[in-house]
Amino acid sequence: FGSSAATALGSLRRRLASTHACASALGCAQASDMAPPGAPPKWTAERVLGAASALYGGAGVDAAARRLADKELSAFQHSDAAVSLSAALLAEHGSWAPAAGEAVAPAALLLLAQTVLRRLQKPGTLRGAVPTAEELLSLAASLHTRHVKVAQALARAAALLWLRSGSPPVEQALSALGAAGPSAGGLVMLAALGALPEEASNKEVLGDNRAQVIRLLNMAAIPVLDALAALPEVPAAPRLAAAAAWLGIADAPAALPRLTASALVPLALHTAAVGGEGESAAACDFLDVLLKQSGCSPQALMPLLDVILGLLAAARPSSEGARRALGKFVADAVSAWSELFVVPGAAPAKQWEQLLEVLLCCASWGMESAAVTLPAWTSLNTAASRAGLSAVYAPVFANAVRAYRLASRFPEDFPAWTFEAQDAFRDFRDELRDLLRRIVDAAALPAFVSEVCAEALAASPGSAAPGDLPWRLREEPLHALSAVAAAVCAGCNSGAAGAGPVMTVLGALNALAGEASNALAGHRQLLCSFLVCSSVYVPVLALPHRQPGVGQGLELALSRVLELARFSLSVPQESSDSAEAAFPFRAKQDHAGAVCILKLCMGCNQELAGGGAEVFHAIRADHATQLARLLQQAPGALQPPSLLVLTQSLSLVAQHRGELAGGLLSDCLAALAAAAGGTAALTSAAEVMQRCRAQRDALGASLETAWPSFAEACGHAEPEPLAKLLGAIAEGAPVGSLGALSRLIAQAFERRAEARVALFSAAVSLAHRAMEEPVAAAGLLEELLLGLSQIAWAELDALGALGQRLMLVADPMVRHSGEAEAVGCELSERERALLEAWSRCVWEVGRHAPHCLGLAASRLVLRAAAAAIAAPTQAPPARTLALLGEPWSDEALRARWRHTLDEPAAEATSALGLCSLGALVMRGLLKALLGQMPITAVGVVVPAARGLLEIGGAAAFAAWASRAVEGEGFPEGTKAEAKERFVRELSSSGDNTTHFKQLLKRFCTRKGGT
């Protein structure tokens, strides 16, 4: 360590001259090409610098040159010359910059430094000239002022060389550090010292010496920590970073007592409180390691805790970041030490109580500090419950609840916060709700509910409390009350439902909902929180209606809340006003009023459907109004998802009575006709049909009066919502409506080509209905499926496209997607989508209503499938292949399917002559395995071939397979004997699906395919 920097740099320059003879200043590729055959590339300074100039040359270098340079430098980093040449280049060109400008120089220098580091981090013997640790440290010191990251990488590389030696010179390094102080050389030495424990974890580099090296470092840890504490002139961040590394490897019982008198702990806490972002991060890392080590030595914890408490008492965090850092440290300390201090039969220690008081204090520092400390209370609650000390810690938890509730109040300047800060605050409130559910147990619930409800009532504008409290003070109790709804509602089923928290909440909600006008005149967030709170207390609101004599005088609470929720539908979910935009009127993602109505209808649908159903009719009128406004795109109308929530609410009630269901559906169909196929009306009508299926007769009556206008609207409706509604009608309408529905589907399918893919799903729904009522729906479904199949075939066979593809499958050529031979025969996206929808429809009909899948429809879809798999593709038609692989459980359908596969395919006569459709399907599947589909298609192609065997049986399958492999050159290079053996073994594979797959793969892979 006595050599000067100049001497060390001179040594590196001599290495450059002696070890790496300079080649001609040619380009990277030329220099590589000049290397002797079989010899490694001759890495020269010019070559590496040229590649670096190209890679970091800025916008003036084209992309191809940049990619070549990146590849060149990657190869250099793995070469034996990487370490010595990179170090020599750094010594020679420490201020070098490519011609493109000085700004890119640091990136190139950092690349060279990282090359040295990464090469030393890899196991194995280093070849060639390698700089010594002394040379690397001297080089790092010379670069530290201008290039800190470069110097740090070189210092870490020097530490790796020390570790590779098996005996790191820690004492000499400490001596050099003490002499250099805060100079560049001292900071470099400090970085190398800090890297020693971290790099010692690299098992591959140290190998068998690792245990010895770790032992040496462990013995040196305490002297290093003492030395770091005695360097007040050195900056805090690098000192604490090095101290964290050495503390992590130190023996905790020996190190922790020394830290009680060390300057490192005060330095870390002070830096966390007042330091910048980088300094605070280093301090927090040190404190994290301290906490981890303290758990390993409980006996040394108390003196250390005394020191920490004293320092925390004097801490004055100067910024939000500092408060967050200190709060996190305190929270982590509580979490780490809960198991040590919260033990059965032991009173809490005084220091532990003081630490919990500090944790409470952190909640008053602001939302960010409160948010980072929340997990500590969860850990403490878990420890107290496990130790049976929940009652002992109940006062602490009560104080914590009050402190965090204060922190969860909306700040006055909340609208001025950034979107990220607003989202963080809402996340904090959600996390607080989770904590309240855990902390407020059965014993604490009555007092908590009484306290929160009293605050909500006292803050009410109609209360006797003097003054008009700000809305944010009135909103927070509602937010807190909603957190414990599950625990309160559980009391509705107990024998004491008429007392305690249940009645307290019922009385509060009744009183607050009675002031609807005042609530609306308040703030949108206040109203939103009240509705969210009410929506989670449905069992409480319904209690007077379900248990006579309970809650006398409070029967109006439910209707009052519903009335308030109805009024709130006029409140826009989002506001363009800058002051209100920060308070979206929603629960989760939908309008808060609509969600509240949904929750109330979910819990009280039978009560709301009884009697005159006055509330239902009122909400139904609101629904009709909102639907019309949405279709007219009126300002402030409910958004489509929220309107659907409102439809769901009404459907839950209407499902109990036919006249309610019929009236609701009539509203939706009337809006559909008025808007000429509005999407919102379609989705609402589909929702009613699905949920009110039990009232089929009433739904059918509404449909009968609306068919003419409905048919006209179908000509303009969006395909997906239209298909969903038609499918819902197919499954929910009475039998008498199915004929009109079938005609409507067929008419729309014929007239609207763009809707055909979606409309196939309506036929699928009709198939499900046919399974329930085969007599009534079978004829309609068979006729509909045939009609749809004929139209789909006609579209796919435009200009004879299907016939041309069937001709392709017969020739011996294997085509590949994207190549010239495949141009014109590949399926378009539209064709693929239509075929896949058709195949799915047929598959569903065959499974659920096999008697409805006739011979004619089977013939059409099988011919279309055979033509489709004849085309090369990178996106196999999975549903079509699944249809081919379906063995069908219905014997009559199996017979029809087998008969169709045995029929001759007149289109394919070029190479095979007149052959069966089954042979063409099998040949197409073989071509797919030979390369016309990607290798990943094996999982769907092989089952399709297996399906042919199961449908046809061994004899028919053997005939199909024999014709499929006929022809000269198919597969290429396969002899006739091999084909015969393949067919024989494949058709006799029986139930052994694995053997079947292996035979197919062997037969096709051998030819160079997939």
XYZ file of C-alpha atoms in Angstrom, residues 460-462 474 510-524 526-527 530 560-561 563-565 567-568 570-571:
31
model
C -74.172 15.424 11.862
C -75.543 18.824 10.803
C -78.781 18.049 12.620
C -67.955 13.919 9.423
C -81.392 5.634 10.563
C -80.619 9.061 11.975
C -78.021 9.908 9.340
C -80.136 8.670 6.409
C -83.036 10.769 7.643
C -81.035 13.870 6.771
C -80.839 13.137 3.063
C -81.067 16.776 2.014
C -78.336 17.826 4.398
C -76.118 14.964 3.259
C -76.604 15.911 -0.393
C -75.867 19.506 0.464
C -72.611 18.454 2.066
C -69.762 16.921 0.082
C -69.712 14.169 -2.557
C -69.259 12.362 2.554
C -72.287 11.020 0.703
C -72.173 6.994 3.867
C -84.340 5.874 4.004
C -81.005 4.503 2.836
C -84.115 6.738 -0.946
C -80.774 8.393 -0.383
C -79.075 5.956 -2.777
C -81.108 10.476 -5.044
C -77.362 9.888 -5.391
C -77.907 12.136 -10.057
C -74.385 12.675 -8.695
